[in-house]
Amino acid sequence: MTSTTLDLNDACKGIFKDREWPFKIMVGAFINCAAIGLFKVNPIFLPLCFAMWGLTCGYSLRVLRATIKGDLEKLPDWGDPIDLLVSGLSWLSIYLGFSFFILSILAMSLLVAGATSLISMNNPAFLPWAQGTFALVYILFVFFTFFLSILMANFAEEERMLAGFAWFKVLKRIARQPRPLLTAWLCGTTITGIAVIVPAISVIGMVLVPFLGFLSNVLALRLIGCSWKTAEQI
């Protein structure tokens, strides 16, 4: 068994050594649910919702930071909410920037298609255009999801805004050690997908989705943190 495998196992099992892990996960799940609920009640609460998501995002960064430092025996506390809010909103702004970039590519494709009549289903070039646009957006989405997961680890480790723009540093580490980083991301994505989709099949299971969703997110972040640390040491 390789050291990478051992690190990933420790990242998953270590969380349950903390006696307060259900409470810490429940806090994050409740904040996320409350934010979604407020937005559904009235979109005017969107700024407050972003602040609440900033708290959970800040906690995610704190989990990553603790994992990179090697603290796998417990989850970090929810203390110092101002620090959580500032760091979380800082990362959300970077994340939204990448999201808008992908949306801008889709919008540009639609504008070009509209100007050249490609968007008409009667046009024989419509199907190739639609398939090409979908494939491009999907590939960019997958790549940026992976890239942002690794960039988030660098952002959490350095604790400064410029770390969110250290793209070349992150790309160099991915190119140098793609295996541990890609393995951790795939494992984390799979865990999150299973934790959200499987319980949602039943009505009773849907009640557990917020808790399991946040738990799987924490597990995925710990995997990324371990792989980032491993890739740095190799």
mmCIF file of C-alpha atoms in Angstrom:
data_model
loop_
_atom_site.group_PDB
_atom_site.id
_atom_site.type_symbol
_atom_site.label_atom_id
_atom_site.label_comp_id
_atom_site.label_asym_id
_atom_site.label_seq_id
_atom_site.Cartn_x
_atom_site.Cartn_y
_atom_site.Cartn_z
ATOM 1 C CA MET A 1 0.000 0.000 0.000
ATOM 2 C CA THR A 2 1.477 3.347 -1.066
ATOM 3 C CA SER A 3 1.844 6.393 1.158
ATOM 4 C CA THR A 4 -0.755 8.182 -0.966
ATOM 5 C CA THR A 5 -3.307 5.456 -0.240
ATOM 6 C CA LEU A 6 -2.475 5.619 3.463
ATOM 7 C CA ASP A 7 -2.954 9.395 3.476
ATOM 8 C CA LEU A 8 -6.336 9.093 1.773
ATOM 9 C CA ASN A 9 -7.441 6.411 4.243
ATOM 10 C CA ASP A 10 -6.372 8.581 7.173
ATOM 11 C CA ALA A 11 -8.238 11.541 5.698
ATOM 12 C CA CYS A 12 -11.487 9.560 5.580
ATOM 13 C CA LYS A 13 -11.180 7.680 8.874
ATOM 14 C CA GLY A 14 -9.646 10.471 10.933
ATOM 15 C CA ILE A 15 -12.806 12.592 10.875
ATOM 16 C CA PHE A 16 -14.714 10.014 12.926
ATOM 17 C CA LYS A 17 -12.136 10.151 15.731
ATOM 18 C CA ASP A 18 -13.483 13.581 16.622
ATOM 19 C CA ARG A 19 -16.344 13.119 19.109
ATOM 20 C CA GLU A 20 -17.921 16.390 17.983
ATOM 21 C CA TRP A 21 -17.914 15.599 14.257
ATOM 22 C CA PRO A 22 -21.735 15.133 14.003
ATOM 23 C CA PHE A 23 -22.306 18.562 15.578
ATOM 24 C CA LYS A 24 -19.735 20.300 13.360
ATOM 25 C CA ILE A 25 -21.199 18.728 10.229
ATOM 26 C CA MET A 26 -24.737 19.550 11.373
ATOM 27 C CA VAL A 27 -23.838 23.234 11.757
ATOM 28 C CA GLY A 28 -22.630 23.434 8.161
ATOM 29 C CA ALA A 29 -25.629 21.512 6.846
ATOM 30 C CA PHE A 30 -28.042 23.779 8.742
ATOM 31 C CA ILE A 31 -26.411 26.978 7.444
ATOM 32 C CA ASN A 32 -26.574 25.732 3.838
ATOM 33 C CA CYS A 33 -30.223 24.673 4.221
ATOM 34 C CA ALA A 34 -31.150 27.977 5.843
ATOM 35 C CA ALA A 35 -29.505 29.910 3.000
ATOM 36 C CA ILE A 36 -31.374 27.918 0.350
ATOM 37 C CA GLY A 37 -34.623 28.284 2.296
ATOM 38 C CA LEU A 38 -34.237 32.057 2.580
ATOM 39 C CA PHE A 39 -33.569 32.371 -1.150
ATOM 40 C CA LYS A 40 -36.692 30.344 -1.953
ATOM 41 C CA VAL A 41 -38.781 32.490 0.378
ATOM 42 C CA ASN A 42 -37.665 35.667 -1.380
ATOM 43 C CA PRO A 43 -34.689 36.322 -3.711
ATOM 44 C CA ILE A 44 -34.229 39.660 -1.950
ATOM 45 C CA PHE A 45 -32.387 37.687 0.743
ATOM 46 C CA LEU A 46 -29.651 36.745 -1.757
ATOM 47 C CA PRO A 47 -26.966 38.959 -0.110
ATOM 48 C CA LEU A 48 -27.681 37.290 3.245
ATOM 49 C CA CYS A 49 -27.590 33.891 1.547
ATOM 50 C CA PHE A 50 -24.158 34.662 0.102
ATOM 51 C CA ALA A 51 -22.960 35.653 3.564
ATOM 52 C CA MET A 52 -24.177 32.321 4.942
ATOM 53 C CA TRP A 53 -22.523 30.431 2.077
ATOM 54 C CA GLY A 54 -19.414 32.453 2.824
ATOM 55 C CA LEU A 55 -19.405 30.984 6.344
ATOM 56 C CA THR A 56 -19.597 27.393 5.113
ATOM 57 C CA CYS A 57 -17.034 28.100 2.397
ATOM 58 C CA GLY A 58 -14.739 29.626 5.014
ATOM 59 C CA TYR A 59 -15.122 26.498 7.119
ATOM 60 C CA SER A 60 -14.265 24.387 4.070
ATOM 61 C CA LEU A 61 -11.048 26.386 3.702
ATOM 62 C CA ARG A 62 -10.327 25.842 7.390
ATOM 63 C CA VAL A 63 -10.790 22.077 6.923
ATOM 64 C CA LEU A 64 -8.386 22.137 3.984
ATOM 65 C CA ARG A 65 -5.824 24.171 5.920
ATOM 66 C CA ALA A 66 -5.924 21.822 8.917
ATOM 67 C CA THR A 67 -5.574 18.787 6.650
ATOM 68 C CA ILE A 68 -2.571 20.230 4.822
ATOM 69 C CA LYS A 69 -0.933 20.903 8.185
ATOM 70 C CA GLY A 70 -1.426 17.228 9.066
ATOM 71 C CA ASP A 71 -4.202 17.578 11.651
ATOM 72 C CA LEU A 72 -6.295 14.547 10.677
ATOM 73 C CA GLU A 73 -7.504 13.543 14.146
ATOM 74 C CA LYS A 74 -10.286 16.132 14.424
ATOM 75 C CA LEU A 75 -12.284 18.696 12.518
ATOM 76 C CA PRO A 76 -11.604 22.397 13.091
ATOM 77 C CA ASP A 77 -14.007 24.414 15.229
ATOM 78 C CA TRP A 78 -16.550 26.918 13.938
ATOM 79 C CA GLY A 79 -14.978 29.732 15.977
ATOM 80 C CA ASP A 80 -14.116 33.225 14.699
ATOM 81 C CA PRO A 81 -17.039 33.632 12.254
ATOM 82 C CA ILE A 82 -15.610 36.904 10.879
ATOM 83 C CA ASP A 83 -12.511 35.060 9.679
ATOM 84 C CA LEU A 84 -14.713 32.365 8.145
ATOM 85 C CA LEU A 85 -16.861 34.977 6.411
ATOM 86 C CA VAL A 86 -13.967 37.000 4.965
ATOM 87 C CA SER A 87 -11.999 34.005 3.700
ATOM 88 C CA GLY A 88 -15.139 32.285 2.422
ATOM 89 C CA LEU A 89 -16.399 35.295 0.472
ATOM 90 C CA SER A 90 -12.913 35.852 -0.951
ATOM 91 C CA TRP A 91 -12.855 32.337 -2.348
ATOM 92 C CA LEU A 92 -16.449 32.558 -3.590
ATOM 93 C CA SER A 93 -15.528 35.656 -5.618
ATOM 94 C CA ILE A 94 -12.723 33.706 -7.325
ATOM 95 C CA TYR A 95 -15.014 30.729 -7.918
ATOM 96 C CA LEU A 96 -17.740 32.907 -9.423
ATOM 97 C CA GLY A 97 -15.178 34.514 -11.729
ATOM 98 C CA PHE A 98 -14.385 31.130 -13.266
ATOM 99 C CA SER A 99 -18.102 30.318 -13.477
ATOM 100 C CA PHE A 100 -18.804 33.533 -15.374
ATOM 101 C CA PHE A 101 -15.967 32.674 -17.771
ATOM 102 C CA ILE A 102 -17.655 29.386 -18.704
ATOM 103 C CA LEU A 103 -21.026 31.120 -19.043
ATOM 104 C CA SER A 104 -19.453 33.791 -21.263
ATOM 105 C CA ILE A 105 -18.191 31.094 -23.652
ATOM 106 C CA LEU A 106 -21.695 29.644 -23.849
ATOM 107 C CA ALA A 107 -23.192 33.102 -24.404
ATOM 108 C CA MET A 108 -20.629 33.895 -27.115
ATOM 109 C CA SER A 109 -21.433 30.638 -28.888
ATOM 110 C CA LEU A 110 -25.151 31.462 -28.785
ATOM 111 C CA LEU A 111 -24.526 34.970 -30.133
ATOM 112 C CA VAL A 112 -22.420 33.659 -33.020
ATOM 113 C CA ALA A 113 -25.021 30.995 -33.754
ATOM 114 C CA GLY A 114 -27.786 33.585 -33.725
ATOM 115 C CA ALA A 115 -25.877 35.884 -36.071
ATOM 116 C CA THR A 116 -25.139 33.071 -38.537
ATOM 117 C CA SER A 117 -28.547 31.323 -38.267
ATOM 118 C CA LEU A 118 -26.885 28.198 -36.828
ATOM 119 C CA ILE A 119 -29.360 28.247 -33.967
ATOM 120 C CA SER A 120 -32.173 27.288 -36.342
ATOM 121 C CA MET A 121 -32.971 23.565 -36.194
ATOM 122 C CA ASN A 122 -33.628 23.631 -39.935
ATOM 123 C CA ASN A 123 -29.980 24.450 -40.533
ATOM 124 C CA PRO A 124 -27.988 21.250 -41.275
ATOM 125 C CA ALA A 125 -25.092 22.675 -39.263
ATOM 126 C CA PHE A 126 -27.269 23.017 -36.140
ATOM 127 C CA LEU A 127 -26.551 19.541 -34.742
ATOM 128 C CA PRO A 128 -22.729 19.761 -35.101
ATOM 129 C CA TRP A 129 -22.823 23.227 -33.522
ATOM 130 C CA ALA A 130 -24.994 22.060 -30.601
ATOM 131 C CA GLN A 131 -22.853 18.972 -29.996
ATOM 132 C CA GLY A 132 -19.616 20.949 -30.243
ATOM 133 C CA THR A 133 -20.858 23.653 -27.869
ATOM 134 C CA PHE A 134 -22.064 21.087 -25.337
ATOM 135 C CA ALA A 135 -18.793 19.144 -25.525
ATOM 136 C CA LEU A 136 -16.690 22.300 -25.097
ATOM 137 C CA VAL A 137 -18.713 23.572 -22.121
ATOM 138 C CA TYR A 138 -18.709 20.123 -20.496
ATOM 139 C CA ILE A 139 -14.934 19.691 -20.910
ATOM 140 C CA LEU A 140 -14.297 23.171 -19.512
ATOM 141 C CA PHE A 141 -16.656 22.480 -16.608
ATOM 142 C CA VAL A 142 -14.877 19.231 -15.684
ATOM 143 C CA PHE A 143 -11.420 20.781 -16.031
ATOM 144 C CA PHE A 144 -12.249 23.888 -14.015
ATOM 145 C CA THR A 145 -13.969 21.811 -11.313
ATOM 146 C CA PHE A 146 -10.770 19.800 -10.919
ATOM 147 C CA PHE A 147 -8.496 22.830 -11.243
ATOM 148 C CA LEU A 148 -10.481 24.894 -8.725
ATOM 149 C CA SER A 149 -10.368 22.060 -6.191
ATOM 150 C CA ILE A 150 -6.570 22.116 -6.335
ATOM 151 C CA LEU A 151 -6.404 25.920 -6.463
ATOM 152 C CA MET A 152 -8.581 26.014 -3.339
ATOM 153 C CA ALA A 153 -5.962 23.949 -1.497
ATOM 154 C CA ASN A 154 -3.277 26.485 -2.408
ATOM 155 C CA PHE A 155 -5.577 29.336 -1.367
ATOM 156 C CA ALA A 156 -6.250 27.675 1.996
ATOM 157 C CA GLU A 157 -2.578 26.954 2.621
ATOM 158 C CA GLU A 158 -1.221 30.434 1.872
ATOM 159 C CA GLU A 159 -4.173 32.342 3.401
ATOM 160 C CA ARG A 160 -3.872 35.322 1.044
ATOM 161 C CA MET A 161 -5.905 36.589 -1.891
ATOM 162 C CA LEU A 162 -3.078 36.331 -4.424
ATOM 163 C CA ALA A 163 -2.910 32.576 -3.786
ATOM 164 C CA GLY A 164 -6.225 32.301 -5.598
ATOM 165 C CA PHE A 165 -4.507 33.584 -8.735
ATOM 166 C CA ALA A 166 -1.397 31.377 -8.531
ATOM 167 C CA TRP A 167 -2.592 29.443 -11.554
ATOM 168 C CA PHE A 168 0.840 28.567 -12.933
ATOM 169 C CA LYS A 169 1.986 27.207 -9.575
ATOM 170 C CA VAL A 170 -1.063 24.951 -9.383
ATOM 171 C CA LEU A 171 -0.773 23.842 -13.017
ATOM 172 C CA LYS A 172 2.913 23.007 -12.514
ATOM 173 C CA ARG A 173 2.103 20.857 -9.492
ATOM 174 C CA ILE A 174 -0.700 19.110 -11.380
ATOM 175 C CA ALA A 175 1.639 18.463 -14.318
ATOM 176 C CA ARG A 176 4.389 17.202 -12.009
ATOM 177 C CA GLN A 177 2.210 14.924 -9.861
ATOM 178 C CA PRO A 178 -1.165 14.401 -11.561
ATOM 179 C CA ARG A 179 -1.860 10.964 -10.082
ATOM 180 C CA PRO A 180 -2.415 11.784 -6.365
ATOM 181 C CA LEU A 181 -4.317 14.981 -7.162
ATOM 182 C CA LEU A 182 -6.544 13.377 -9.777
ATOM 183 C CA THR A 183 -7.151 10.315 -7.579
ATOM 184 C CA ALA A 184 -8.228 12.459 -4.630
ATOM 185 C CA TRP A 185 -10.514 14.599 -6.799
ATOM 186 C CA LEU A 186 -12.175 11.579 -8.418
ATOM 187 C CA CYS A 187 -12.664 9.887 -5.036
ATOM 188 C CA GLY A 188 -14.109 13.060 -3.530
ATOM 189 C CA THR A 189 -16.433 13.644 -6.477
ATOM 190 C CA THR A 190 -17.654 10.047 -6.305
ATOM 191 C CA ILE A 191 -18.282 10.242 -2.557
ATOM 192 C CA THR A 192 -20.206 13.499 -2.944
ATOM 193 C CA GLY A 193 -22.283 12.125 -5.821
ATOM 194 C CA ILE A 194 -23.228 8.981 -3.912
ATOM 195 C CA ALA A 195 -23.987 10.913 -0.714
ATOM 196 C CA VAL A 196 -26.361 13.280 -2.521
ATOM 197 C CA ILE A 197 -27.984 11.086 -5.188
ATOM 198 C CA VAL A 198 -28.566 7.770 -3.374
ATOM 199 C CA PRO A 199 -30.441 9.183 -0.320
ATOM 200 C CA ALA A 200 -32.548 11.406 -2.592
ATOM 201 C CA ILE A 201 -34.142 8.294 -4.103
ATOM 202 C CA SER A 202 -36.406 7.906 -1.054
ATOM 203 C CA VAL A 203 -38.455 10.520 0.783
ATOM 204 C CA ILE A 204 -36.888 9.617 4.136
ATOM 205 C CA GLY A 205 -33.415 9.725 2.635
ATOM 206 C CA MET A 206 -33.969 13.247 1.312
ATOM 207 C CA VAL A 207 -34.038 14.480 4.904
ATOM 208 C CA LEU A 208 -30.451 13.282 5.279
ATOM 209 C CA VAL A 209 -29.191 14.868 2.041
ATOM 210 C CA PRO A 210 -28.051 18.191 3.624
ATOM 211 C CA PHE A 211 -26.121 16.390 6.382
ATOM 212 C CA LEU A 212 -24.619 13.759 4.086
ATOM 213 C CA GLY A 213 -23.889 16.382 1.437
ATOM 214 C CA PHE A 214 -21.857 18.545 3.809
ATOM 215 C CA LEU A 215 -20.152 15.490 5.303
ATOM 216 C CA SER A 216 -19.129 14.273 1.847
ATOM 217 C CA ASN A 217 -17.862 17.767 1.003
ATOM 218 C CA VAL A 218 -15.660 17.746 4.118
ATOM 219 C CA LEU A 219 -14.360 14.275 3.266
ATOM 220 C CA ALA A 220 -13.603 15.375 -0.306
ATOM 221 C CA LEU A 221 -11.731 18.439 0.954
ATOM 222 C CA ARG A 222 -9.634 16.330 3.315
ATOM 223 C CA LEU A 223 -8.728 14.062 0.399
ATOM 224 C CA ILE A 224 -7.684 17.091 -1.666
ATOM 225 C CA GLY A 225 -5.678 18.471 1.255
ATOM 226 C CA CYS A 226 -3.788 15.197 1.713
ATOM 227 C CA SER A 227 -3.066 14.889 -2.004
ATOM 228 C CA TRP A 228 -1.856 18.513 -2.188
ATOM 229 C CA LYS A 229 0.529 17.870 0.685
ATOM 230 C CA THR A 230 1.680 14.577 -0.871
ATOM 231 C CA ALA A 231 2.289 16.188 -4.278
ATOM 232 C CA GLU A 232 4.391 18.890 -2.625
ATOM 233 C CA GLN A 233 6.583 16.358 -0.817
ATOM 234 C CA ILE A 234 7.206 14.074 -3.803
#
